[in-house]
Amino acid sequence: MEVKDRKDIDVKDTWNLESIYANNELWEEDYAALEKDAAEFAKLKGAIEADVSKIPAVLDAYYGLHRRLSKLSVYARMRFDQDTTDSTYQTMSAKIGSLGVKIGAASAFVEPEILSYSKEQLEAAEKENERTAYYGRKIEEMLRGQEHTLDAEKEELLAAAGDMAEAPDDIFSVLMNADMKYPDIVLEDGTHLPLTNSTYISYMESPDRAVREGAFKTLYGQIASLKNTFAAIYRGNLKQAKFYAQSRKYSSARAMYLADSNVPESVYDNLLSAVHEALPMMYRYVAVRKKVLGVDKLHMYDVYTPIVAAQNQTYEFEQAKQMVLEALKPMGEDYLSHAREGLENRWIDIYPNKGKKGGAYSWGCYDSQPFILLNYTKNLDSVFTLIHEMGHSIHSYYSITAQDYAYSDYKIFVAEVASTCNECLLMHDLLKKTTDKEQRKYLLNHYLDSFKGTLFRQTMFAEFEKTAHDYCAQGKPLTAEALSQMYLELNQKYFGPDMEKDEEIAYEWMRIPHFYTPFYVYQYATGYSAAVALSAKILKEGKPAVDAYMSFLKGGESKDPIDLLKMAGVDMTTEKPVADALALFGELVAELEALV
């Protein structure tokens, strides 16, 4: 697939970032104004401490700064992501990171000053002032983390260190997306195929095993040549997490990151335990894949290609749009109207281009439409990625529409639920309409691969991440060899005896961007489990389930994420959602075994 320069991409296939700022000059004006206002905000230090009634005025100003920062950040970061080689947006992206740190330092006094009052004093203030009561949930969250909040001077120091803390993620992103260059894939017949980070997966899905093997060995050979660099970058990320956890007196980095969403650590441990128990089902699926592909040895480069070669068809973007809208019909007309808006009115940056950030995401701010970054490659997985990211975007739309800015975001723990629920609806729609045995095998394989990639693989990532952070906390060596051996052993544990022990896969951890957002990935697996449950309820119960689900989508941060999911009908503090999802995986494996 040809990878174009950014300037050669059709405008209609790009996102409309001009709707945020018509030009860079307007961005610069807002940046300068916000920088000035952040300095002015710092002068409010001491106001709350002197008078509890100042809480709402200070918080109004605080959230006003962050709302403006979000708008600036979304524009700069997404401009950078569309072409990471563009020096203009490299500079703007770096500037916004620095401004975020300045605002963090300027506002570091807010929480310590609020927490200088007792719970009883704050409750009394809420009764006396309606606007203080509006911030009651925010104050409650602060009280929950009171023992981990430092005095104003120390909070300011930690905030000022934020620029340094972001360095590992920034370095990784530039190295992987801008500076990393790969040799061509060279096949036995002498054919040369260009390889980039964003096109790697499309090669791994190729029906030609030589192409898959070539891509796999070429990519990981190149990454391995920089293994010590990647290890140093990731080691820095582990150490900054350890530093903040220790500074805030958390028992571990994991405890600190889960506390933000008030998620018990038992949820994480229950996930690992449940998936470990289900690994024999994963081994059965690996054995089926080996049988259907007809290979003597199954390699890691064989796990992405469809096992029914005849169904390896392509989907033009217009076709993908119709598939998405058809699958989302159970959600009702209101939901569908927003999906149509996104598909037709440049919410989406569709195709890969040189220098574009790999992968996909949904983003936006309170004062913009949602936006979606894709690297669409016309395969079925790309269609699923489209409906996945549209789920994120519509979740954000409803949350922003229903909530004031201070409560309009939603926690990471629920971030993957709406997106994955959309994927489940698409798969159900495709399976429902399929009568052809080969097509059904193909779809079952795709569904099983979704479980493999999200519930099993992300749990494996979560286990690697927990072990790596534990090593860091214990002062154990975090060399490239130690991290790679750790990852290799986990890979062998999760894929089982029918998978060959390809040494190259030991380096996969080096290219996973989510590891730079500590303790994020487990939520893909828990979110997937919740989504399976919610999609089943929507399809079975219809409007009542949709109405409950819409309440969840509109909830923002008005409740803790676990309580929002309970409102929608799923209790993640129990093992049931994960166990039910794994039981469905077992049923799908059995059906595929019978068909092949």
XYZ file of C-alpha atoms in Angstrom:
596
model
C 0.000 0.000 0.000
C 1.406 3.367 -1.062
C 2.159 5.743 1.805
C 1.715 9.344 0.633
C 3.183 12.584 1.859
C 0.763 14.558 4.016
C 0.315 17.238 1.370
C -0.941 14.636 -1.097
C -3.835 13.413 1.087
C -7.269 14.589 -0.103
C -8.675 17.215 2.284
C -12.013 15.378 2.555
C -10.117 12.423 4.042
C -8.552 14.539 6.792
C -9.919 15.827 10.077
C -11.137 19.400 10.280
C -8.713 20.876 12.797
C -9.437 24.312 11.351
C -12.702 24.119 13.300
C -10.588 24.521 16.456
C -8.181 27.180 15.168
C -8.437 28.618 11.672
C -4.673 29.154 11.649
C -1.570 28.846 13.816
C -1.513 32.566 14.573
C -4.799 32.328 16.481
C -3.361 29.406 18.432
C -0.302 31.468 19.331
C -2.519 34.332 20.531
C -4.499 32.021 22.820
C -1.297 30.414 24.027
C 0.182 33.776 25.023
C -3.054 34.830 26.750
C -3.284 31.593 28.698
C 0.361 31.777 29.730
C -0.299 35.261 31.115
C -3.508 34.205 32.883
C -1.778 31.205 34.436
C 0.720 33.566 36.041
C -2.171 35.686 37.321
C -3.915 32.630 38.710
C -0.853 31.848 40.832
C -1.563 35.083 42.721
C -4.713 33.456 44.156
C -2.496 31.334 46.342
C -3.676 31.729 49.932
C -7.207 32.865 49.019
C -8.915 29.610 49.954
C -6.753 29.169 53.025
C -7.879 32.590 54.218
C -11.571 32.165 53.367
C -13.379 28.876 52.669
C -16.046 30.749 50.699
C -13.422 31.416 47.982
C -13.435 27.750 46.927
C -15.930 28.116 44.044
C -14.302 31.250 42.604
C -10.861 29.648 42.630
C -12.148 26.364 41.185
C -14.079 28.210 38.474
C -10.853 29.930 37.460
C -8.894 26.682 37.761
C -11.213 24.758 35.432
C -11.328 27.731 33.100
C -7.551 27.500 32.673
C -7.698 23.768 32.024
C -10.531 24.113 29.534
C -8.454 26.570 27.507
C -5.336 24.404 27.864
C -7.271 21.413 26.535
C -8.271 23.313 23.389
C -4.707 24.432 22.765
C -3.356 20.970 23.476
C -5.775 19.097 21.219
C -4.917 21.314 18.256
C -1.143 21.207 18.738
C -0.889 17.490 19.517
C -3.150 16.404 16.682
C -1.351 18.627 14.192
C 1.855 16.962 15.376
C 0.347 13.471 15.139
C -0.784 13.954 11.542
C 2.874 14.480 10.562
C 5.455 14.004 13.305
C 8.234 15.200 10.961
C 6.751 18.748 10.769
C 9.024 20.950 12.868
C 6.338 23.619 13.343
C 4.081 21.214 15.174
C 6.959 19.549 16.984
C 7.601 22.977 18.481
C 3.950 23.685 19.275
C 3.513 20.268 20.858
C 6.575 20.819 23.033
C 5.338 24.287 24.005
C 1.951 23.003 25.101
C 3.621 20.403 27.274
C 5.614 23.130 28.973
C 2.530 25.300 29.424
C 0.704 22.398 31.025
C 3.521 22.079 33.521
C 3.384 25.832 34.246
C -0.352 25.666 34.876
C 0.151 22.633 37.076
C 2.733 24.497 39.114
C 0.641 27.677 39.262
C -2.389 25.771 40.543
C -0.595 23.317 42.825
C -1.859 25.217 45.874
C -5.540 24.553 45.181
C -5.953 21.052 46.557
C -3.715 21.466 49.624
C -5.576 24.655 50.589
C -8.970 22.986 50.260
C -7.699 20.087 52.325
C -6.482 22.430 55.025
C -10.111 22.356 56.188
C -11.721 19.415 57.915
C -14.368 17.285 56.258
C -16.970 18.848 58.542
C -15.922 22.390 57.642
C -16.104 21.587 53.912
C -19.536 20.006 54.274
C -20.742 23.120 56.088
C -19.344 25.302 53.279
C -21.253 23.249 50.734
C -24.501 23.806 52.624
C -23.900 27.556 52.719
C -22.954 28.068 49.068
C -24.671 26.457 46.082
C -21.598 26.806 43.902
C -19.410 25.154 46.544
C -21.980 22.338 46.651
C -21.635 22.000 42.858
C -17.984 21.105 43.438
C -18.926 18.676 46.197
C -17.913 15.585 44.266
C -14.534 17.101 43.391
C -13.998 17.941 47.057
C -15.020 14.401 47.997
C -12.374 13.019 45.616
C -9.772 15.299 47.159
C -10.690 14.104 50.639
C -10.375 10.523 49.426
C -6.776 11.197 48.437
C -5.998 13.494 51.342
C -3.269 11.324 52.812
C -1.474 11.418 49.444
C -1.691 15.190 48.984
C 1.368 17.175 50.022
C 1.605 20.746 51.186
C 1.361 23.524 48.597
C 5.126 24.009 48.247
C 5.762 20.315 47.641
C 2.809 20.031 45.261
C 4.230 22.934 43.287
C 7.600 21.192 43.122
C 6.046 17.927 41.905
C 4.028 19.791 39.285
C 7.142 21.592 38.065
C 8.837 18.217 37.609
C 6.119 17.222 35.149
C 8.121 18.347 32.132
C 10.870 15.877 32.998
C 8.334 13.162 33.767
C 6.911 13.441 30.245
C 10.329 12.989 28.634
C 10.253 9.160 28.253
C 6.890 9.245 26.470
C 7.970 12.148 24.246
C 11.261 10.479 23.334
C 9.549 7.154 22.611
C 6.944 8.807 20.374
C 9.485 10.699 18.281
C 11.821 7.707 18.027
C 9.088 5.273 17.026
C 7.043 7.517 14.716
C 9.509 9.999 13.232
C 13.090 8.767 13.498
C 12.640 5.008 13.282
C 13.357 3.789 9.761
C 13.050 0.204 8.633
C 14.826 -1.637 5.835
C 12.658 -2.944 3.030
C 11.229 -6.422 3.399
C 13.165 -8.583 0.977
C 11.422 -11.757 -0.208
C 13.147 -14.861 -1.552
C 12.412 -13.857 -5.157
C 14.171 -10.525 -4.595
C 10.991 -8.456 -4.254
C 11.397 -5.403 -2.014
C 8.435 -4.186 0.079
C 8.603 -0.886 2.038
C 7.977 -1.213 5.770
C 6.747 1.444 8.223
C 5.428 1.253 11.758
C 1.872 2.027 10.603
C 1.824 -0.533 7.739
C 3.378 -3.396 9.716
C 0.045 -4.890 10.791
C -1.284 -4.943 7.223
C 1.723 -7.083 6.256
C 1.118 -9.339 9.252
C -2.405 -9.963 7.957
C -1.131 -10.946 4.504
C -2.080 -14.436 3.249
C 1.519 -14.727 1.989
C 3.511 -16.307 4.803
C 6.811 -15.095 3.344
C 5.569 -11.498 3.579
C 4.482 -12.014 7.191
C 7.772 -13.615 8.166
C 9.751 -10.924 6.380
C 7.849 -8.101 8.070
C 8.138 -9.751 11.485
C 11.856 -10.397 11.302
C 12.682 -7.073 9.628
C 10.751 -4.952 12.116
C 11.965 -6.702 15.254
C 15.489 -6.974 13.902
C 15.566 -3.201 13.543
C 13.983 -2.614 16.961
C 16.413 -5.051 18.576
C 19.314 -3.057 17.182
C 18.192 -0.242 19.497
C 17.195 -2.446 22.431
C 19.390 -0.649 24.945
C 17.942 2.708 23.894
C 14.366 1.442 24.276
C 15.229 -0.087 27.650
C 16.716 3.205 28.857
C 13.601 5.115 27.763
C 11.224 2.682 29.449
C 13.387 2.515 32.543
C 13.014 6.280 32.831
C 9.250 5.911 32.647
C 9.223 3.269 35.369
C 11.395 5.430 37.597
C 9.239 8.527 37.234
C 6.175 6.464 38.228
C 8.070 5.100 41.231
C 9.154 8.630 42.192
C 5.608 10.001 42.186
C 4.206 6.968 44.028
C 6.824 7.245 46.763
C 6.480 11.026 46.978
C 2.737 10.680 47.500
C 3.133 7.793 49.954
C 1.350 5.143 47.909
C 2.217 1.509 48.497
C 3.032 1.107 44.784
C 2.796 2.811 41.413
C -0.162 0.581 40.616
C -2.006 1.701 43.745
C -1.439 5.325 42.753
C -2.728 4.966 39.200
C -5.786 2.904 40.166
C -6.680 5.350 42.934
C -7.477 8.038 40.359
C -10.580 6.077 39.331
C -11.190 4.634 42.817
C -10.731 1.131 41.396
C -9.750 -1.523 43.963
C -6.492 -3.320 43.169
C -8.468 -6.555 43.546
C -10.125 -5.792 40.190
C -6.677 -5.951 38.531
C -5.698 -9.127 40.391
C -9.051 -10.798 39.654
C -8.520 -10.113 35.956
C -5.103 -11.797 35.948
C -6.467 -14.740 37.926
C -9.504 -15.264 35.693
C -7.458 -15.117 32.494
C -4.848 -17.500 33.892
C -7.611 -20.017 34.550
C -8.880 -19.613 30.991
C -5.492 -20.071 29.280
C -6.325 -23.695 28.298
C -9.110 -22.261 26.102
C -6.559 -19.927 24.520
C -4.315 -22.926 23.828
C -7.252 -24.665 22.117
C -7.697 -21.655 19.874
C -4.000 -21.601 19.012
C -4.242 -25.302 18.113
C -7.234 -24.596 15.842
C -5.324 -21.806 14.113
C -2.363 -24.134 13.553
C -4.643 -26.841 12.120
C -6.535 -24.551 9.756
C -3.407 -22.837 8.470
C -1.978 -26.311 7.801
C 1.480 -25.544 9.148
C 3.857 -27.890 10.913
C 4.993 -25.069 13.163
C 2.901 -22.053 14.152
C 4.935 -18.850 14.518
C 4.116 -15.490 16.061
C 3.877 -14.035 12.563
C 0.948 -16.386 11.906
C -1.384 -15.005 14.571
C -2.879 -12.037 12.675
C -3.639 -13.448 9.249
C -7.232 -14.608 8.662
C -7.331 -18.400 8.781
C -9.814 -18.527 5.892
C -7.799 -17.083 3.043
C -10.737 -16.712 0.649
C -12.365 -14.216 2.999
C -9.395 -11.869 3.102
C -11.384 -9.184 1.268
C -10.975 -5.422 1.237
C -13.475 -2.765 2.291
C -13.398 0.682 0.779
C -14.073 3.413 3.319
C -17.544 4.152 1.934
C -18.472 0.506 2.449
C -17.063 0.590 5.968
C -19.253 3.589 6.797
C -22.407 1.713 5.785
C -21.348 -1.351 7.790
C -20.898 0.832 10.863
C -24.306 2.503 10.531
C -26.074 -0.815 9.978
C -24.453 -2.374 13.038
C -25.382 0.570 15.268
C -29.125 0.488 14.481
C -29.945 -1.223 17.835
C -28.645 1.933 19.543
C -31.516 4.046 18.220
C -31.817 7.086 15.976
C -30.258 9.659 18.302
C -27.036 7.661 18.577
C -27.065 6.961 14.834
C -27.425 10.647 13.986
C -24.140 11.420 15.716
C -22.405 8.508 13.993
C -23.545 9.887 10.626
C -22.292 13.347 11.563
C -18.871 11.961 12.394
C -18.615 9.861 9.252
C -19.694 12.633 6.882
C -18.267 15.820 8.387
C -14.521 15.339 8.798
C -14.264 14.046 12.323
C -11.834 11.478 10.913
C -8.262 11.556 9.591
C -8.559 8.387 7.551
C -5.444 7.154 5.771
C -1.753 6.661 6.658
C 0.785 9.203 5.454
C 4.508 9.592 5.934
C 5.316 10.681 9.466
C 1.779 10.109 10.765
C 1.432 8.677 14.249
C 0.680 4.975 14.118
C -2.438 3.299 15.473
C -5.744 5.008 16.117
C -7.426 7.154 18.752
C -10.365 9.435 19.459
C -9.759 12.863 20.969
C -11.174 16.351 21.185
C -11.990 18.957 23.798
C -15.006 20.562 25.429
C -15.049 23.288 22.767
C -14.625 21.110 19.692
C -16.243 18.255 17.848
C -14.747 14.821 18.519
C -11.864 13.754 16.277
C -10.612 10.338 15.183
C -7.123 9.414 13.999
C -7.108 6.296 11.814
C -4.562 4.544 9.641
C -7.219 2.851 7.491
C -5.901 -0.056 5.428
C -9.177 -1.424 3.929
C -9.270 -4.706 5.846
C -11.926 -5.910 8.274
C -9.799 -4.955 11.243
C -9.827 -1.366 9.965
C -13.636 -1.447 9.902
C -13.651 -2.604 13.512
C -11.164 0.120 14.412
C -13.470 2.696 12.819
C -16.530 1.605 14.811
C -14.362 1.312 17.948
C -13.097 4.890 17.736
C -16.575 6.140 16.832
C -17.728 4.624 20.123
C -15.149 6.737 21.957
C -16.178 9.858 20.059
C -19.907 9.491 20.664
C -19.260 8.695 24.333
C -17.322 11.968 24.535
C -20.070 13.822 22.681
C -22.759 12.685 25.110
C -20.583 13.303 28.155
C -19.703 16.841 27.040
C -23.299 17.625 26.119
C -24.720 16.359 29.415
C -22.079 17.646 31.848
C -20.473 20.968 32.676
C -16.754 21.128 31.930
C -15.597 20.115 35.406
C -17.496 16.804 35.132
C -17.399 16.272 31.369
C -14.429 13.915 31.169
C -14.635 10.225 31.989
C -12.130 8.034 33.742
C -9.843 5.694 31.834
C -11.481 2.691 33.498
C -14.672 3.198 31.468
C -12.996 4.692 28.402
C -12.894 1.422 26.441
C -16.426 0.246 27.230
C -18.384 2.268 24.668
C -15.843 1.636 21.929
C -15.750 -2.113 22.471
C -19.527 -2.350 22.834
C -19.696 -0.930 19.301
C -17.316 -3.644 18.103
C -19.508 -6.332 19.662
C -22.561 -4.905 17.894
C -20.734 -4.988 14.562
C -19.680 -8.587 15.051
C -23.206 -9.613 16.043
C -24.624 -7.924 12.939
C -22.128 -9.625 10.632
C -22.661 -13.077 12.171
C -26.448 -12.666 12.091
C -26.403 -11.964 8.353
C -23.906 -14.677 7.415
C -25.140 -17.954 5.941
C -21.947 -18.989 4.166
C -19.939 -21.514 6.184
C -16.564 -20.108 5.113
C -17.625 -16.553 5.915
C -18.848 -17.675 9.333
C -15.514 -19.353 10.017
C -13.792 -16.146 9.016
C -15.945 -14.011 11.309
C -15.635 -16.433 14.213
C -11.891 -16.278 13.776
C -12.028 -12.484 13.767
C -14.146 -12.458 16.926
C -11.766 -14.868 18.616
C -8.850 -12.712 17.526
C -10.615 -9.762 19.152
C -10.761 -11.706 22.422
C -7.145 -12.739 21.934
C -6.003 -9.199 21.197
C -8.011 -7.459 23.904
C -8.870 -9.784 26.761
C -5.851 -12.097 26.621
C -3.140 -9.916 25.059
C -3.932 -6.788 27.091
C -3.985 -8.894 30.250
C -0.556 -10.216 29.254
C 0.559 -6.592 28.815
C -0.899 -5.815 32.239
C 1.031 -8.669 33.795
C 4.264 -7.528 32.122
C 3.672 -3.986 33.302
C 2.963 -5.056 36.879
C 6.122 -7.187 36.930
C 8.259 -4.410 35.421
C 7.025 -1.867 37.967
C 7.565 -4.389 40.773
C 11.151 -4.905 39.571
C 11.671 -1.149 39.605
C 10.222 -0.804 43.113
C 12.466 -3.604 44.356
C 15.585 -2.199 42.711
C 16.022 -5.198 40.419
C 17.902 -4.751 37.114
C 15.831 -3.355 34.262
C 18.199 -4.078 31.396
C 17.050 -4.777 27.862
C 17.838 -8.448 28.465
C 15.842 -8.634 31.707
C 12.791 -6.895 30.260
C 12.918 -8.933 27.058
C 13.251 -12.232 28.911
C 10.335 -11.263 31.138
C 8.211 -10.499 28.066
C 9.266 -13.657 26.207
C 8.287 -15.896 29.111
C 4.884 -14.250 29.412
C 4.303 -14.599 25.684
C 5.040 -18.320 25.892
C 2.767 -18.655 28.927
C -0.177 -16.962 27.187
C 0.123 -18.693 23.785
C 0.961 -22.181 25.013
C 2.698 -25.282 23.624
C 1.508 -25.047 20.004
C 3.217 -21.692 19.454
C 6.866 -21.672 18.408
C 9.238 -19.812 20.711
C 10.220 -17.034 18.289
C 12.988 -15.056 19.968
C 12.074 -11.878 18.055
C 8.803 -11.512 19.998
C 10.870 -10.807 23.116
C 11.337 -7.261 21.740
C 7.642 -6.515 21.199
C 7.345 -4.604 24.468
C 9.657 -1.968 22.980
C 7.002 -0.803 20.497
C 3.942 -0.659 22.796
C 3.068 3.040 23.360
C 0.526 2.345 26.105
C 3.271 1.257 28.486
C 4.128 4.963 28.745
C 0.729 5.562 30.370
C 1.262 3.310 33.386
C -1.464 0.830 34.328
C -3.705 1.761 31.426
C -3.787 -1.475 29.451
C -5.622 -3.663 31.979
C -8.656 -1.475 31.367
C -8.889 -2.695 27.782
C -9.520 -6.176 29.191
C -11.953 -5.120 31.916
C -13.654 -2.753 29.468
C -13.957 -5.547 26.918
C -15.648 -7.758 29.487
C -18.103 -4.999 30.411
C -18.781 -4.300 26.735
C -19.609 -7.935 25.997
C -22.157 -7.854 28.825
C -23.680 -4.522 27.790
C -23.955 -5.371 24.090
C -25.739 -8.610 25.024
C -28.210 -6.641 27.177
C -28.849 -4.108 24.388
C -29.539 -6.817 21.818
C -31.714 -8.853 24.186
C -33.663 -6.130 26.032
C -33.795 -3.314 23.474
C -34.836 0.198 24.557
C -34.678 -0.270 28.369
C -31.081 -1.475 28.094
C -30.245 1.299 25.614
C -31.712 3.915 27.962
C -29.624 2.585 30.880
C -26.559 2.529 28.646
C -27.184 6.113 27.519
C -27.253 7.192 31.175
C -23.803 5.678 31.468
C -22.573 7.492 28.339
C -23.839 10.822 29.696
C -22.396 10.271 33.164
C -18.962 11.787 32.642
C -17.325 12.011 36.068
C -20.587 12.500 37.942
C -20.013 9.108 39.623
C -17.113 6.724 40.142
C -16.628 4.557 37.024
C -17.610 1.345 38.783
C -20.868 3.004 39.889
C -21.543 4.269 36.355
C -21.190 0.728 35.044
C -23.506 -0.580 37.765
C -26.040 1.998 36.576
C -25.741 0.490 33.083
C -26.142 -3.038 34.493
C -22.593 -4.385 34.981
C -20.767 -4.883 38.298
C -17.003 -4.962 37.752
C -16.209 -5.528 41.417
C -17.306 -9.129 40.858
C -15.616 -11.716 38.654
C -18.809 -12.333 36.681
C -18.267 -9.985 33.681
C -14.758 -11.336 32.988
C -15.861 -14.941 33.593
C -18.884 -14.523 31.291
C -16.719 -13.031 28.537
C -14.239 -15.898 28.831
C -17.124 -18.397 28.746
C -18.285 -16.842 25.464
C -14.741 -17.183 24.147
C -14.887 -20.894 24.973
C -18.204 -21.260 23.119
C -16.778 -19.530 20.058
C -13.697 -21.772 20.089
C -15.938 -24.839 20.252
C -18.043 -23.630 17.314
C -14.949 -22.927 15.228
C -13.500 -26.355 16.105
C -16.735 -27.958 14.853
C -16.650 -26.013 11.589
C -13.039 -26.840 10.735
